[in-house]
Tab-separated table of C-alpha atoms in Angstrom:
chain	number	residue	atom	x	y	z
A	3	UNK	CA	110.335	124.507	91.304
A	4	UNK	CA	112.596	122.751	88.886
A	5	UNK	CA	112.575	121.947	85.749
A	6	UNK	CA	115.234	119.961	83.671
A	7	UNK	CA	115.226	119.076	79.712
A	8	UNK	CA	117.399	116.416	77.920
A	9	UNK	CA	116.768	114.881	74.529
A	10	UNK	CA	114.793	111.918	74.173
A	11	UNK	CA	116.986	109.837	71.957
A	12	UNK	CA	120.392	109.903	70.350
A	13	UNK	CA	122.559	107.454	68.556
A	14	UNK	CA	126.161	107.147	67.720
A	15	UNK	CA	129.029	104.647	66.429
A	16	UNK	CA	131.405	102.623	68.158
A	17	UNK	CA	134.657	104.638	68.703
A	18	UNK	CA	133.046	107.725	68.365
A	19	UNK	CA	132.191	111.211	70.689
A	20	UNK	CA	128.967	112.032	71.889
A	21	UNK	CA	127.522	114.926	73.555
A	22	UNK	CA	124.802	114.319	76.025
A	23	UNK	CA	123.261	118.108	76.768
A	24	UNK	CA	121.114	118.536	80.128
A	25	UNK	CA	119.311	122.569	80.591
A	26	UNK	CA	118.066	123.271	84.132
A	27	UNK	CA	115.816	125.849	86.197
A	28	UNK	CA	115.970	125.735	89.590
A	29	UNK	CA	115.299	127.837	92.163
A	30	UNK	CA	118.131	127.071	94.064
A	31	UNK	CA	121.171	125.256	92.770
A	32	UNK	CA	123.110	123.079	94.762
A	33	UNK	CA	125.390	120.181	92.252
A	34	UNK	CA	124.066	118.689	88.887
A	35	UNK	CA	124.567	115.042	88.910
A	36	UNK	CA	124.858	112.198	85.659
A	37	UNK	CA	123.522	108.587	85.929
A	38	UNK	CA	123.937	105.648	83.786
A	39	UNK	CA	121.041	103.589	83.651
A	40	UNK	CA	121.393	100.166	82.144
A	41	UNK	CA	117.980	98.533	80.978
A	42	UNK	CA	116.268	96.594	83.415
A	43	UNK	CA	118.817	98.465	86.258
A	44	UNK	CA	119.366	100.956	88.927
A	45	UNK	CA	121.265	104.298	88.207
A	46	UNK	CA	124.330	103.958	88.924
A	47	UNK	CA	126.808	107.370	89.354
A	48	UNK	CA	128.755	108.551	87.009
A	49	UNK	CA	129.901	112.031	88.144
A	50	UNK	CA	129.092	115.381	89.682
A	51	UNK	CA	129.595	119.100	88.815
A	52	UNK	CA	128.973	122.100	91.745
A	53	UNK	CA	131.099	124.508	90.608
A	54	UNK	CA	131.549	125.743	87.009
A	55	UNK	CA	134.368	123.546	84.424
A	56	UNK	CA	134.625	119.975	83.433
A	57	UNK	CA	135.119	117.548	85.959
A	58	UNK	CA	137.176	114.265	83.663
A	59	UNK	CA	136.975	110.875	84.612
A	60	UNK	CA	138.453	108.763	82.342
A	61	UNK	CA	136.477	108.390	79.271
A	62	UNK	CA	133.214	110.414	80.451
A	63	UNK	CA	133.579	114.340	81.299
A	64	UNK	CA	130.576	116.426	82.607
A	65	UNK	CA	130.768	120.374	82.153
A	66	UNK	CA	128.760	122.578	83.633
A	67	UNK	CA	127.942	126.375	83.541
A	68	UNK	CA	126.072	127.480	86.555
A	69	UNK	CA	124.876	130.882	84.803
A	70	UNK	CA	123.369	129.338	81.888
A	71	UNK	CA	121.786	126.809	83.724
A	72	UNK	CA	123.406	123.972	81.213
A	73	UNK	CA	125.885	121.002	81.440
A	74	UNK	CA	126.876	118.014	79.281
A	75	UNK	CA	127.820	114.845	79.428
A	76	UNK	CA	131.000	113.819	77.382
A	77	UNK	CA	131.533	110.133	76.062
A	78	UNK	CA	134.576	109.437	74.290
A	79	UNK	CA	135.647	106.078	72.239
A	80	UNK	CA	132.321	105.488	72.840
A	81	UNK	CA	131.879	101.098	73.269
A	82	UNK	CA	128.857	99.150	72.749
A	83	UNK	CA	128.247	98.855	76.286
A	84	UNK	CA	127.619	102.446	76.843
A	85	UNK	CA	124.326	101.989	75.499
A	86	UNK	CA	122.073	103.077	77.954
A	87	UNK	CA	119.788	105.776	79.248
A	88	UNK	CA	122.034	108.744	80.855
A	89	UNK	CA	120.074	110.734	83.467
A	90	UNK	CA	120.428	114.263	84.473
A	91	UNK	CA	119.489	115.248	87.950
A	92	UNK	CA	119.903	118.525	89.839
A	93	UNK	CA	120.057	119.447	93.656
A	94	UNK	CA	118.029	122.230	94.591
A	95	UNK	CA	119.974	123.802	97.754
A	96	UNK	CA	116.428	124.866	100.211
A	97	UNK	CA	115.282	121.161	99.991
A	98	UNK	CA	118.269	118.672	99.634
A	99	UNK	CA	115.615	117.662	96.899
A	100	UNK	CA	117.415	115.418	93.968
A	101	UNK	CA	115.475	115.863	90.367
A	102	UNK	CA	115.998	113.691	87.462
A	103	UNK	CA	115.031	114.721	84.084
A	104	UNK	CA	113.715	111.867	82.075
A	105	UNK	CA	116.639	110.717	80.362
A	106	UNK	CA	118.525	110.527	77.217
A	107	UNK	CA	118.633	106.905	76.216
A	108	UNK	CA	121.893	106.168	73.919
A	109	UNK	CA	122.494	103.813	71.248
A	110	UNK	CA	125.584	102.761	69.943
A	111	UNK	CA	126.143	101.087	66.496
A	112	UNK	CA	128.586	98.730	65.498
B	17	UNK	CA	125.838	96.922	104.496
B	18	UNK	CA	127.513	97.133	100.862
B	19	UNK	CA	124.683	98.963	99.222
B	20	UNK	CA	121.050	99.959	99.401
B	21	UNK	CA	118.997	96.832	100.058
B	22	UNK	CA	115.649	96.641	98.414
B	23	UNK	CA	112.802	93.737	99.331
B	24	UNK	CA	111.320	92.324	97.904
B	25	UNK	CA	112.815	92.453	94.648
B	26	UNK	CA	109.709	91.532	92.965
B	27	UNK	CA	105.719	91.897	93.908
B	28	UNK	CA	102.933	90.517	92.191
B	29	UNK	CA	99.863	91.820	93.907
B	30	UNK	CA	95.698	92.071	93.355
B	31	UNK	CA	94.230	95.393	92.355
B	32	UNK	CA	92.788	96.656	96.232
B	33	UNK	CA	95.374	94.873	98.147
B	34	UNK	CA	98.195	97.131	100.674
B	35	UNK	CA	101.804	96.538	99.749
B	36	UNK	CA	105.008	97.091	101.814
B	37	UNK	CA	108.561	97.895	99.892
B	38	UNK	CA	111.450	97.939	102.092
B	39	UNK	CA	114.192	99.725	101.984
B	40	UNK	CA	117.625	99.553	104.385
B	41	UNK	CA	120.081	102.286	103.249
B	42	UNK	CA	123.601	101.790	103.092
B	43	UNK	CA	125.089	102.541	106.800
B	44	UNK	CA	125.870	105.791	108.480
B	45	UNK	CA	123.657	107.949	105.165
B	46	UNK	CA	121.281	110.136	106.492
B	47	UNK	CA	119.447	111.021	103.172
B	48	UNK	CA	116.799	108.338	101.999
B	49	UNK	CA	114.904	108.707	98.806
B	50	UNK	CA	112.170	106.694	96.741
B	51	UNK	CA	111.769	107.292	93.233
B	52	UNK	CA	109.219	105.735	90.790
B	53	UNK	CA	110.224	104.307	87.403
B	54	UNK	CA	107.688	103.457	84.936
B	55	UNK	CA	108.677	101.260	81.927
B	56	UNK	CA	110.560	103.286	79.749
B	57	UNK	CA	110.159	106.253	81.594
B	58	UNK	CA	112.279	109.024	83.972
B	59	UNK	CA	112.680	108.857	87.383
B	60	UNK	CA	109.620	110.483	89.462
B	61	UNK	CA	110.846	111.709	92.808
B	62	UNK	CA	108.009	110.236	95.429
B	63	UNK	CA	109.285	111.435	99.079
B	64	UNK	CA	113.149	112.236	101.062
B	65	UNK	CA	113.671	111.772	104.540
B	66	UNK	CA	116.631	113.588	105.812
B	67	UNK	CA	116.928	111.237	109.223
B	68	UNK	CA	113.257	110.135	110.162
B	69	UNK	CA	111.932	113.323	109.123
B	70	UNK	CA	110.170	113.734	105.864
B	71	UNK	CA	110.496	117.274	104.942
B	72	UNK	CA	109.625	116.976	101.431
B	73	UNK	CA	105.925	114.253	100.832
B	74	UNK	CA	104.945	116.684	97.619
B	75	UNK	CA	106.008	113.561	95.491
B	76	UNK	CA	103.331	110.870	96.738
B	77	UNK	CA	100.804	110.307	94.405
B	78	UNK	CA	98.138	110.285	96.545
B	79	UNK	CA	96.889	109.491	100.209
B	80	UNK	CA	97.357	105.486	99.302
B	81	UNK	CA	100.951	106.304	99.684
B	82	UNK	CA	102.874	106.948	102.805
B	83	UNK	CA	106.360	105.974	104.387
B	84	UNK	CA	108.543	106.020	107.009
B	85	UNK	CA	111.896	105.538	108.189
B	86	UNK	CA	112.332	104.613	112.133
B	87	UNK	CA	116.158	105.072	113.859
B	88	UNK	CA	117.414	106.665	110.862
B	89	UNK	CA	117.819	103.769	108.861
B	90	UNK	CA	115.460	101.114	107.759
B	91	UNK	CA	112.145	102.955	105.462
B	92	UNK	CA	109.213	101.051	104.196
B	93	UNK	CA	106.926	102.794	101.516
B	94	UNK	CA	102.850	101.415	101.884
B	95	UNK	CA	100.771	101.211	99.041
B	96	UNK	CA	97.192	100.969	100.153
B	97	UNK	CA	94.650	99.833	98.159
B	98	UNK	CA	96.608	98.981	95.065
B	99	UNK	CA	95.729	100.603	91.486
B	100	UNK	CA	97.070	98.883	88.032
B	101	UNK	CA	98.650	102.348	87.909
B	102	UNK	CA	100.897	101.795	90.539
B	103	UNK	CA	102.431	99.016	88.344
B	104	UNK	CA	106.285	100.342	88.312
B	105	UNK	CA	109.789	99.916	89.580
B	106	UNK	CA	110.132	101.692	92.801
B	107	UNK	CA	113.566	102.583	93.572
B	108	UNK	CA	115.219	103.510	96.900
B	109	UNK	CA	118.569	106.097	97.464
B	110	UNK	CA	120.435	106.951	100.111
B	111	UNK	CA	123.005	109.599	99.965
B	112	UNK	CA	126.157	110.603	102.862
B	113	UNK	CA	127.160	114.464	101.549
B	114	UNK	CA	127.290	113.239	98.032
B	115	UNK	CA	126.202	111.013	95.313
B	116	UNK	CA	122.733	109.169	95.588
B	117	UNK	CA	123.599	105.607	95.609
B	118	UNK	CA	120.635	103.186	94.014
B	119	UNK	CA	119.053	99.991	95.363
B	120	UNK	CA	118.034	97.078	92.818
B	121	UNK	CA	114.824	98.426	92.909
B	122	UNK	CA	111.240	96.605	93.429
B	123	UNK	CA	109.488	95.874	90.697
B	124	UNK	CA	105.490	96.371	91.555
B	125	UNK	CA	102.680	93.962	88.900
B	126	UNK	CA	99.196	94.986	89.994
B	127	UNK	CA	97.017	92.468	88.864
């Protein structure tokens, strides 16, 4: 089975970092995938990590480390339209099976 | 097409009565997926054909649910004998070798 943990809630300012963390067990790994999910929208893609390292893409990076079954989502100079819910979701490699965690909705203040 | 392609976008339906959600993936992906979103809530992983097989069903809810997908492409997802419980955006994916890619979603009122 699978199981994947992200916090609830956080909040941040306007030109600010944040550091969205995701922890995973699966029984077989295969790519950890970030969302962006406006309100009232579909997920849309934001970026994908199979092998261990960041993986940059402009002003989001997503790490991952395979071994201890964490990654994180980076968000840097952080606008007000980033605020959203950001989605973790892992493959598991026997099923093709894509699992979201519940989300990590994000605020950011003026 | 461009994207996943969801219909209808909206359902307002009477506790008891059988729904249909379509869902037409974008071309040439061979993964489809349907996901349930409650207000405010994660995405809950409901069934995955890989072609027109379903290998993984563990997701449905219960035996009011079922779905198919015919010539590897279109899938419709039946709600029989609708529950105010069902009440929920259902979403459809379809992946190639890589990301999932989203439809709008239907958005499910049981009455």
């Amino acid at each position: 089975g699978q199981n994947i943990d992200q916090p609830t809630e956080m909040t941040a300012t306007e030109g600010a970092i944040v550091q969205i963390n995701c922890t995973y067990q699966t029984s077989g790994f295969n790519g950890l995938f970030w969302y962006q999910q406006h309100a009232g929208e579909a997920p849309t893609f934001l970026s994908y990590n199979v092998l261990d390292g960041l993986e940059e893409k402009g002003r989001f990076s997503s790490f991952l480390s395979r071994s201890k079954g964490y990654s994180y989502l980076l968000l840097k100079e952080l606008q007000m339209k980033d605020s959203a819910s950001y989605l973790c979701a892992v493959r598991d490699i026997a099923t093709d099976k894509l699992i979201f965690g519940t989300g990590t909705r994000l605020q950011v203040f003026p | 097409g461009a994207g996943v392609s969801q219909s209808p976008s909206n359902k307002v339906t009477e506790k008891g009565k059988d729904v249909e959600l379509r869902c037409d993936p974008i071309s040439g992906h061979t993964a489809l997926y349907w996901y349930r979103q409650s207000l405010g809530q994660g995405l809950e992983f409901l069934i995955y054909f890989q072609g027109n097989s379903a290998p993984d069903k563990s997701g449905l809810p219960s035996d009011r649910f079922s779905a198919e997908r015919t010539g590897g492409s279109v899938s419709t997802l039946t709600i029989q004998r609708t529950q105010q419980e069902d009440s929920a955006v259902y979403l459809c994916a379809s992946s190639g070798v890589g990301a999932l890619h989203f439809g709008n979603g239907t958005r499910l009122t049981v009455t």
